[in-house]
Amino acid sequence: VVPNAADLPLYDGDFGQPVPGALIFPGALTFDANYDAMAYFLKEIYPLVKARWSQAVLRITGKTEGVDLSVFSECDGVIFTGYLDDIRPAVAQSWACVVPLRRGGGTRLKILEAMALGTPVVATSKGAEGLEVTPGRHILIADEPEIFANAVVSLLNDKALCARLAANGRRLVQERYSWDTCAQGLKRLLDQVAK
């Protein structure tokens, strides 16, 4: 299998510094799996985070046209950015990226993008599905609301943990999920088939 990848040079550069308490979910709510993830997060997890980190803010990016946002109306500190022409500054300026997906398929490019930008990630097992990540080294994995909230709060409180996950995540993308690396695997496969 040749995995999906990130074009690493696009993620080099200064896109801004992480803002304490800033969380991000990069994904259009017009996609059912993303909508379910945010409905779950905002109902079951976010209140637990806010109880311990009241100044936390969550930005949800992507299109929302035709989506019922009324279920999110009582959530304090939630910002719907709409579609962003360039997602990199929004992710880079976030303290953590949350990926509480419970369904859907495919590789989570949002996780690869966050790791390429040095933004720590908290995800469900389903959210990180398809990626060869080591929990606690590259990413934090949590499948229960309280454990997920604890993981987010631990990132908000621990700069050393953030730095370690950021460095390890970026290194993983460089070594395993850059297009240069993945293209070499594809080239070897094509050469083998051609022979």
Coordinates of C-alpha atoms in Angstrom, one line a residue:
V1 CA 0.0 0.0 0.0
V2 CA 1.3 3.4 -0.9
P3 CA -0.1 5.8 1.8
N4 CA -1.5 9.2 1.3
A5 CA 1.1 11.9 2.2
A6 CA 1.8 15.5 2.9
D7 CA 3.8 17.8 0.6
L8 CA 6.2 18.8 3.3
P9 CA 7.7 21.9 1.7
L10 CA 4.2 23.5 1.8
Y11 CA 4.3 23.2 5.6
D12 CA 7.7 24.8 6.1
G13 CA 7.7 28.5 7.1
D14 CA 6.3 30.7 9.7
F15 CA 2.5 30.5 9.9
G16 CA 2.3 32.0 13.4
Q17 CA 2.7 30.8 17.0
P18 CA 0.3 28.5 18.8
V19 CA -2.2 30.4 21.0
P20 CA -2.7 28.9 24.5
G21 CA -6.1 27.4 24.8
A22 CA -6.7 27.4 21.0
L23 CA -8.1 24.1 19.7
I24 CA -9.0 23.3 16.1
F25 CA -11.0 20.8 14.1
P26 CA -10.2 21.2 10.4
G27 CA -13.1 19.7 8.6
A28 CA -16.3 20.7 6.8
L29 CA -19.4 19.9 8.8
T30 CA -21.2 19.2 5.5
F31 CA -19.5 15.8 5.7
D32 CA -21.6 13.6 7.9
A33 CA -18.6 12.0 9.8
N34 CA -17.2 15.4 10.6
Y35 CA -20.7 16.7 11.8
D36 CA -21.1 13.6 14.0
A37 CA -17.5 14.1 15.4
M38 CA -18.2 17.7 16.4
A39 CA -21.7 17.0 17.8
Y40 CA -20.1 14.3 20.0
F41 CA -17.2 16.5 21.0
L42 CA -19.3 19.6 21.8
K43 CA -21.8 17.6 23.8
E44 CA -19.6 15.0 25.6
I45 CA -16.0 16.3 25.7
Y46 CA -15.8 20.1 25.3
P47 CA -17.8 20.9 28.5
L48 CA -15.2 18.7 30.4
V49 CA -12.4 20.7 28.8
K50 CA -14.1 24.1 29.5
A51 CA -14.6 23.1 33.2
R52 CA -10.9 22.8 33.6
W53 CA -9.7 25.4 31.1
S54 CA -12.4 28.0 30.8
Q55 CA -10.5 30.2 28.3
A56 CA -10.3 27.3 25.7
V57 CA -11.6 28.2 22.2
L58 CA -12.5 25.8 19.5
R59 CA -12.3 26.8 15.8
I60 CA -14.2 24.5 13.4
T61 CA -13.1 25.1 9.8
G62 CA -14.8 24.3 6.5
K63 CA -18.1 24.8 4.9
T64 CA -21.3 24.8 6.9
E65 CA -23.9 25.6 4.2
G66 CA -27.1 23.7 4.7
V67 CA -25.9 22.4 8.1
D68 CA -28.1 22.8 11.2
L69 CA -25.8 24.6 13.6
S70 CA -28.5 25.2 16.2
V71 CA -27.3 22.2 18.1
F72 CA -24.0 24.0 18.7
S73 CA -25.6 27.4 19.7
E74 CA -25.1 26.9 23.4
C75 CA -21.4 26.1 23.2
D76 CA -19.2 28.8 24.6
G77 CA -16.0 29.6 22.8
V78 CA -16.8 27.9 19.5
I79 CA -15.9 29.7 16.3
F80 CA -17.1 28.6 12.8
T81 CA -14.5 30.0 10.4
G82 CA -16.2 28.8 7.2
Y83 CA -14.0 27.7 4.3
L84 CA -10.4 28.9 4.5
D85 CA -8.3 29.4 1.4
D86 CA -5.3 28.5 3.4
I87 CA -5.7 26.2 6.5
R88 CA -2.1 26.3 7.5
P89 CA -2.1 29.4 9.7
A90 CA -5.3 28.3 11.5
V91 CA -3.7 24.9 12.3
A92 CA -0.3 26.3 13.2
Q93 CA -1.7 28.9 15.5
S94 CA -3.7 26.2 17.4
W95 CA -2.4 24.6 20.6
A96 CA -3.9 21.3 19.6
C97 CA -5.9 19.7 16.8
V98 CA -8.8 17.5 17.9
V99 CA -10.0 14.6 15.7
P100 CA -12.9 12.9 17.6
L101 CA -14.2 10.9 14.6
R102 CA -16.4 7.9 15.3
R103 CA -17.1 6.9 11.7
G104 CA -15.9 7.3 8.2
G105 CA -13.0 5.9 6.2
G106 CA -9.8 6.8 4.5
T107 CA -6.6 8.4 5.7
R108 CA -7.0 11.4 8.0
L109 CA -5.1 14.0 6.0
K110 CA -6.1 16.5 8.7
I111 CA -3.8 14.7 11.1
L112 CA -0.9 14.6 8.7
E113 CA -1.3 18.3 8.0
A114 CA -1.4 19.1 11.7
M115 CA 1.7 17.0 12.4
A116 CA 3.5 18.5 9.4
L117 CA 2.9 21.9 11.0
G118 CA 4.0 20.8 14.4
T119 CA 0.5 21.0 16.0
P120 CA -0.1 18.2 18.5
V121 CA -3.1 15.9 17.9
V122 CA -5.7 14.2 20.1
A123 CA -7.8 11.7 18.2
T124 CA -10.0 8.7 18.6
S125 CA -8.8 5.4 17.4
K126 CA -11.1 5.8 14.5
G127 CA -9.8 9.3 13.9
A128 CA -6.2 8.0 13.5
E129 CA -7.2 4.9 11.5
G130 CA -4.9 4.3 8.6
L131 CA -1.9 6.0 10.1
E132 CA 1.0 4.2 11.6
V133 CA 1.2 6.4 14.8
T134 CA 2.3 5.4 18.3
P135 CA 0.0 6.8 21.0
G136 CA 1.9 8.9 23.4
R137 CA 4.8 9.4 21.0
H138 CA 3.3 10.9 17.9
I139 CA -0.3 11.5 19.0
L140 CA -2.7 11.1 21.9
I141 CA -5.5 8.6 21.4
A142 CA -8.6 8.6 23.5
D143 CA -11.9 6.8 22.8
E144 CA -13.9 7.8 25.9
P145 CA -15.1 11.4 26.6
E146 CA -13.4 11.8 29.9
I147 CA -10.1 10.4 28.7
F148 CA -10.3 12.5 25.5
A149 CA -10.9 15.7 27.7
N150 CA -8.0 14.7 30.0
A151 CA -5.7 14.4 27.0
V152 CA -6.7 17.8 25.6
V153 CA -6.3 19.4 29.1
S154 CA -2.9 17.7 29.5
L155 CA -1.7 19.3 26.3
L156 CA -3.1 22.7 27.3
N157 CA -1.1 22.4 30.6
D158 CA 2.1 20.8 29.5
K159 CA 4.4 22.6 27.0
A160 CA 7.0 19.8 27.2
L161 CA 4.4 17.2 26.1
C162 CA 3.3 19.5 23.3
A163 CA 6.9 20.0 22.1
R164 CA 7.6 16.3 22.2
L165 CA 4.4 15.3 20.3
A166 CA 5.0 18.2 17.8
A167 CA 8.6 17.1 17.1
N168 CA 7.8 13.4 16.9
G169 CA 4.8 14.0 14.7
R170 CA 6.7 16.2 12.3
R171 CA 9.5 13.6 12.2
L172 CA 7.0 10.8 11.4
V173 CA 5.6 12.8 8.5
Q174 CA 9.1 13.4 7.2
E175 CA 10.1 9.8 7.4
R176 CA 6.9 8.0 6.5
Y177 CA 4.3 10.3 5.1
S178 CA 6.1 12.9 2.9
W179 CA 5.3 12.7 -0.8
D180 CA 9.0 12.2 -1.5
T181 CA 9.1 9.1 0.5
C182 CA 5.7 7.8 -0.7
A183 CA 6.6 8.5 -4.3
Q184 CA 9.7 6.4 -4.0
G185 CA 7.6 3.4 -2.9
L186 CA 5.2 4.0 -5.8
K187 CA 8.2 4.2 -8.2
R188 CA 9.6 0.9 -6.9
L189 CA 6.2 -0.8 -7.4
L190 CA 5.8 0.6 -10.9
D191 CA 9.3 -0.5 -11.8
Q192 CA 8.7 -4.0 -10.5
V193 CA 5.4 -4.3 -12.4
A194 CA 7.0 -2.9 -15.6
K195 CA 9.7 -5.6 -15.5

